[in-house]
mmCIF file of C-alpha atoms in Angstrom:
data_model
loop_
_atom_site.group_PDB
_atom_site.id
_atom_site.type_symbol
_atom_site.label_atom_id
_atom_site.label_comp_id
_atom_site.label_asym_id
_atom_site.label_seq_id
_atom_site.Cartn_x
_atom_site.Cartn_y
_atom_site.Cartn_z
ATOM 1 C CA UNK V 250 -10.375 -8.575 -8.213
ATOM 2 C CA UNK V 251 -7.894 -7.960 -6.141
ATOM 3 C CA UNK V 252 -7.288 -4.290 -5.302
ATOM 4 C CA UNK V 253 -4.380 -3.257 -4.058
ATOM 5 C CA UNK V 254 -4.746 0.409 -2.099
ATOM 6 C CA UNK V 255 -1.379 1.525 -1.117
ATOM 7 C CA UNK V 256 0.371 4.761 -0.038
ATOM 8 C CA UNK V 257 3.307 6.804 2.030
ATOM 9 C CA UNK V 258 1.930 8.741 4.704
ATOM 10 C CA UNK V 259 4.532 10.904 7.585
ATOM 11 C CA UNK V 260 1.966 10.516 9.475
ATOM 12 C CA UNK V 261 -0.609 8.961 9.562
ATOM 13 C CA UNK V 262 -3.361 10.428 8.192
ATOM 14 C CA UNK V 263 -2.900 8.998 4.550
ATOM 15 C CA UNK V 264 -2.636 5.837 5.684
ATOM 16 C CA UNK V 265 -6.557 6.170 7.823
ATOM 17 C CA UNK V 266 -8.177 7.543 4.508
ATOM 18 C CA UNK V 267 -6.328 4.692 2.956
ATOM 19 C CA UNK V 268 -7.414 2.466 5.269
ATOM 20 C CA UNK V 269 -10.951 4.074 4.784
ATOM 21 C CA UNK V 270 -10.959 3.768 0.540
ATOM 22 C CA UNK V 271 -9.100 -0.033 2.034
ATOM 23 C CA UNK V 272 -12.745 -0.102 3.687
ATOM 24 C CA UNK V 273 -15.534 0.504 1.381
ATOM 25 C CA UNK V 274 -13.747 -1.237 -1.264
ATOM 26 C CA UNK V 275 -13.981 -4.096 1.150
ATOM 27 C CA UNK V 276 -18.035 -3.525 2.001
ATOM 28 C CA UNK V 277 -18.413 -3.643 -2.426
ATOM 29 C CA UNK V 278 -17.248 -7.740 -1.811
ATOM 30 C CA UNK V 279 -13.643 -6.568 -3.426
ATOM 31 C CA UNK V 280 -10.477 -8.575 -2.591
ATOM 32 C CA UNK V 281 -8.446 -5.954 -0.589
ATOM 33 C CA UNK V 282 -5.055 -5.421 0.270
ATOM 34 C CA UNK V 283 -3.861 -1.684 2.545
ATOM 35 C CA UNK V 284 -0.157 -1.568 2.484
ATOM 36 C CA UNK V 285 2.457 0.748 2.700
ATOM 37 C CA UNK V 286 3.531 1.521 -0.501
ATOM 38 C CA UNK V 287 7.677 1.267 1.495
ATOM 39 C CA UNK V 288 7.527 -2.187 1.656
ATOM 40 C CA UNK V 289 4.377 -3.458 -1.630
ATOM 41 C CA UNK V 290 4.595 -3.840 -5.355
ATOM 42 C CA UNK V 291 1.276 -4.676 -7.297
ATOM 43 C CA UNK V 292 3.056 -8.295 -8.541
ATOM 44 C CA UNK V 293 -0.376 -9.565 -6.952
ATOM 45 C CA UNK V 294 -3.494 -7.302 -7.706
ATOM 46 C CA UNK V 295 -5.887 -6.445 -10.537
ATOM 47 C CA UNK V 296 -6.095 -3.125 -9.748
ATOM 48 C CA UNK V 297 -4.214 -0.133 -8.189
ATOM 49 C CA UNK V 298 -4.994 2.315 -5.601
ATOM 50 C CA UNK V 299 -2.311 4.808 -4.696
ATOM 51 C CA UNK V 300 -1.889 7.984 -2.699
ATOM 52 C CA UNK V 301 0.779 10.043 -0.841
ATOM 53 C CA UNK V 302 0.381 13.018 2.085
ATOM 54 C CA UNK V 303 1.908 15.538 -0.101
ATOM 55 C CA UNK V 304 4.768 18.474 1.411
ATOM 56 C CA UNK V 305 5.964 21.511 -0.224
ATOM 57 C CA UNK V 306 4.211 20.477 -2.966
ATOM 58 C CA UNK V 307 6.120 17.035 -3.262
ATOM 59 C CA UNK V 308 4.453 13.348 -2.866
ATOM 60 C CA UNK V 309 7.161 11.284 -0.439
ATOM 61 C CA UNK V 310 9.158 8.720 -2.001
ATOM 62 C CA UNK V 311 7.817 5.891 -1.048
ATOM 63 C CA UNK V 312 4.942 6.930 -3.266
ATOM 64 C CA UNK V 313 6.781 8.339 -5.878
ATOM 65 C CA UNK V 314 9.420 4.938 -6.056
ATOM 66 C CA UNK V 315 6.200 3.205 -6.034
ATOM 67 C CA UNK V 316 4.869 4.422 -9.095
ATOM 68 C CA UNK V 317 7.702 4.999 -11.142
ATOM 69 C CA UNK V 318 8.931 0.827 -9.787
ATOM 70 C CA UNK V 319 5.491 -0.448 -10.979
ATOM 71 C CA UNK V 320 5.189 1.510 -14.227
ATOM 72 C CA UNK V 321 5.287 -1.640 -16.210
ATOM 73 C CA UNK V 322 2.108 -3.451 -13.991
ATOM 74 C CA UNK V 323 0.080 -0.083 -13.940
ATOM 75 C CA UNK V 324 0.168 1.035 -17.376
ATOM 76 C CA UNK V 325 -1.781 -3.456 -18.032
ATOM 77 C CA UNK V 326 -4.227 -2.378 -15.063
ATOM 78 C CA UNK V 327 -6.923 0.459 -14.377
ATOM 79 C CA UNK V 328 -5.207 2.509 -11.306
ATOM 80 C CA UNK V 329 -6.086 5.572 -9.192
ATOM 81 C CA UNK V 330 -3.889 7.739 -7.143
ATOM 82 C CA UNK V 331 -4.976 10.146 -4.522
ATOM 83 C CA UNK V 332 -3.179 12.884 -2.695
ATOM 84 C CA UNK V 333 -3.558 13.917 0.780
ATOM 85 C CA UNK V 334 -2.797 17.504 2.472
ATOM 86 C CA UNK V 335 -4.424 20.599 2.643
ATOM 87 C CA UNK V 336 -5.960 21.987 5.484
ATOM 88 C CA UNK V 337 -8.059 24.921 6.938
ATOM 89 C CA UNK V 338 -9.004 27.438 3.625
ATOM 90 C CA UNK V 339 -6.735 25.622 1.738
ATOM 91 C CA UNK V 340 -9.269 22.633 2.093
ATOM 92 C CA UNK V 341 -12.213 24.473 1.633
ATOM 93 C CA UNK V 342 -11.574 26.806 -0.827
ATOM 94 C CA UNK V 343 -8.513 26.314 -2.974
ATOM 95 C CA UNK V 344 -7.237 28.753 -5.453
ATOM 96 C CA UNK V 345 -5.124 27.932 -8.898
ATOM 97 C CA UNK V 346 -1.902 27.612 -6.708
ATOM 98 C CA UNK V 347 -2.751 26.321 -4.083
ATOM 99 C CA UNK V 348 -4.139 22.849 -6.403
ATOM 100 C CA UNK V 349 -0.574 23.356 -8.167
ATOM 101 C CA UNK V 350 0.980 22.765 -4.801
ATOM 102 C CA UNK V 351 -1.146 20.015 -3.294
ATOM 103 C CA UNK V 352 -1.333 17.984 -7.109
ATOM 104 C CA UNK V 353 2.264 17.401 -8.225
ATOM 105 C CA UNK V 354 3.043 18.282 -11.867
ATOM 106 C CA UNK V 355 5.320 15.817 -11.984
ATOM 107 C CA UNK V 356 3.069 12.786 -10.269
ATOM 108 C CA UNK V 357 0.322 13.531 -12.471
ATOM 109 C CA UNK V 358 2.052 13.387 -15.885
ATOM 110 C CA UNK V 359 3.740 10.463 -15.234
ATOM 111 C CA UNK V 360 0.128 9.253 -13.966
ATOM 112 C CA UNK V 361 -1.453 10.080 -16.537
ATOM 113 C CA UNK V 362 1.600 8.652 -19.564
ATOM 114 C CA UNK V 363 0.821 5.442 -17.545
ATOM 115 C CA UNK V 364 -3.443 5.631 -18.121
ATOM 116 C CA UNK V 365 -4.655 6.451 -14.671
ATOM 117 C CA UNK V 366 -8.544 6.682 -14.476
ATOM 118 C CA UNK V 367 -8.541 9.285 -11.895
ATOM 119 C CA UNK V 368 -7.071 11.734 -9.238
ATOM 120 C CA UNK V 369 -8.199 13.489 -6.530
ATOM 121 C CA UNK V 370 -6.900 15.757 -3.721
ATOM 122 C CA UNK V 371 -8.402 15.200 -0.608
ATOM 123 C CA UNK V 372 -7.799 16.690 2.524
ATOM 124 C CA UNK V 373 -5.342 15.959 5.641
ATOM 125 C CA UNK V 374 -4.447 15.982 9.181
ATOM 126 C CA UNK V 375 -2.333 18.593 10.783
ATOM 127 C CA UNK V 376 -0.092 16.574 13.742
ATOM 128 C CA UNK V 377 -1.402 15.216 16.538
ATOM 129 C CA UNK V 378 2.028 15.478 18.000
ATOM 130 C CA UNK V 379 4.078 18.303 16.285
ATOM 131 C CA UNK V 380 7.654 17.762 15.757
ATOM 132 C CA UNK V 381 10.289 20.646 14.951
ATOM 133 C CA UNK V 382 9.337 23.997 13.954
ATOM 134 C CA UNK V 383 7.146 24.155 10.862
ATOM 135 C CA UNK V 384 5.130 21.301 12.270
ATOM 136 C CA UNK V 385 4.557 23.549 15.865
ATOM 137 C CA UNK V 386 4.345 26.841 13.561
ATOM 138 C CA UNK V 387 1.585 25.321 11.113
ATOM 139 C CA UNK V 388 -0.198 23.581 13.933
ATOM 140 C CA UNK V 389 0.195 26.953 16.486
ATOM 141 C CA UNK V 390 -0.987 29.034 13.085
ATOM 142 C CA UNK V 391 -4.264 27.222 12.245
ATOM 143 C CA UNK V 392 -7.512 27.325 14.090
ATOM 144 C CA UNK V 393 -8.214 23.905 16.557
ATOM 145 C CA UNK V 394 -11.354 23.410 13.897
ATOM 146 C CA UNK V 395 -8.951 23.181 11.106
ATOM 147 C CA UNK V 396 -6.675 21.076 11.550
ATOM 148 C CA UNK V 397 -8.870 17.464 10.396
ATOM 149 C CA UNK V 398 -10.314 18.586 7.085
ATOM 150 C CA UNK V 399 -10.965 14.809 6.310
ATOM 151 C CA UNK V 400 -14.076 14.632 4.219
ATOM 152 C CA UNK V 401 -15.401 11.365 5.445
ATOM 153 C CA UNK V 402 -17.753 11.266 2.923
ATOM 154 C CA UNK V 403 -16.079 12.142 -0.145
ATOM 155 C CA UNK V 404 -13.172 9.990 0.566
ATOM 156 C CA UNK V 405 -15.825 6.759 0.910
ATOM 157 C CA UNK V 406 -18.017 7.945 -2.214
ATOM 158 C CA UNK V 407 -14.840 8.531 -4.360
ATOM 159 C CA UNK V 408 -14.064 4.746 -2.971
ATOM 160 C CA UNK V 409 -17.841 3.237 -4.060
ATOM 161 C CA UNK V 410 -16.885 5.752 -7.734
ATOM 162 C CA UNK V 411 -14.084 2.881 -8.018
ATOM 163 C CA UNK V 412 -15.545 -0.135 -7.107
ATOM 164 C CA UNK V 413 -18.829 0.054 -9.638
ATOM 165 C CA UNK V 414 -16.040 0.290 -11.960
ATOM 166 C CA UNK V 415 -14.282 -2.524 -11.103
ATOM 167 C CA UNK V 416 -17.361 -4.493 -11.333
ATOM 168 C CA UNK V 417 -18.650 -4.717 -8.056
ATOM 169 C CA UNK V 418 -22.958 -3.557 -7.985
ATOM 170 C CA UNK V 419 -23.880 -2.673 -4.283
ATOM 171 C CA UNK V 420 -22.969 -2.836 -0.961
ATOM 172 C CA UNK V 421 -22.967 -5.957 0.762
ATOM 173 C CA UNK V 422 -20.863 -4.959 3.395
ATOM 174 C CA UNK V 423 -21.197 -3.535 7.335
ATOM 175 C CA UNK V 424 -23.527 0.206 7.358
ATOM 176 C CA UNK V 425 -21.079 3.619 7.239
ATOM 177 C CA UNK V 426 -19.816 4.712 10.635
ATOM 178 C CA UNK V 427 -19.273 8.399 10.610
ATOM 179 C CA UNK V 428 -15.045 8.109 11.399
#
């Protein structure tokens, strides 16, 4: 079983989530390739996990294009999607409005029409080196202890559930080390 984990990331946080998912799938003995959605396709994959950072309620362009351009292939294979981005209060106690903001409805509609097996929103991380007024204001106005809302245990558990769904029975790789 060859699994493609592909992602669109602006500041590296979503890329790190994708790499953690790929590492967990590898620990279950699956053949995994982890690549940016900007420069890959699903031609050699038996399953796909696609993720994107969410900005202003939208997935990044490379992930949106991958979902559209690879729709014929995705329709014929198991695939999952994830979004990342919320931090602070949004990540710990999201409201109904927060969820609409974090899970772009057009992406979900397209993915569901193709038979996506699951989707999840993971907490994100604010840029460590913010650029511009908006990023600087977000970092300045967010308490330091809530700037990184990624839950590595939840990410690994989601990846493990996918490994089981793909037929992997037990974890054979190295033990999990907390990030």
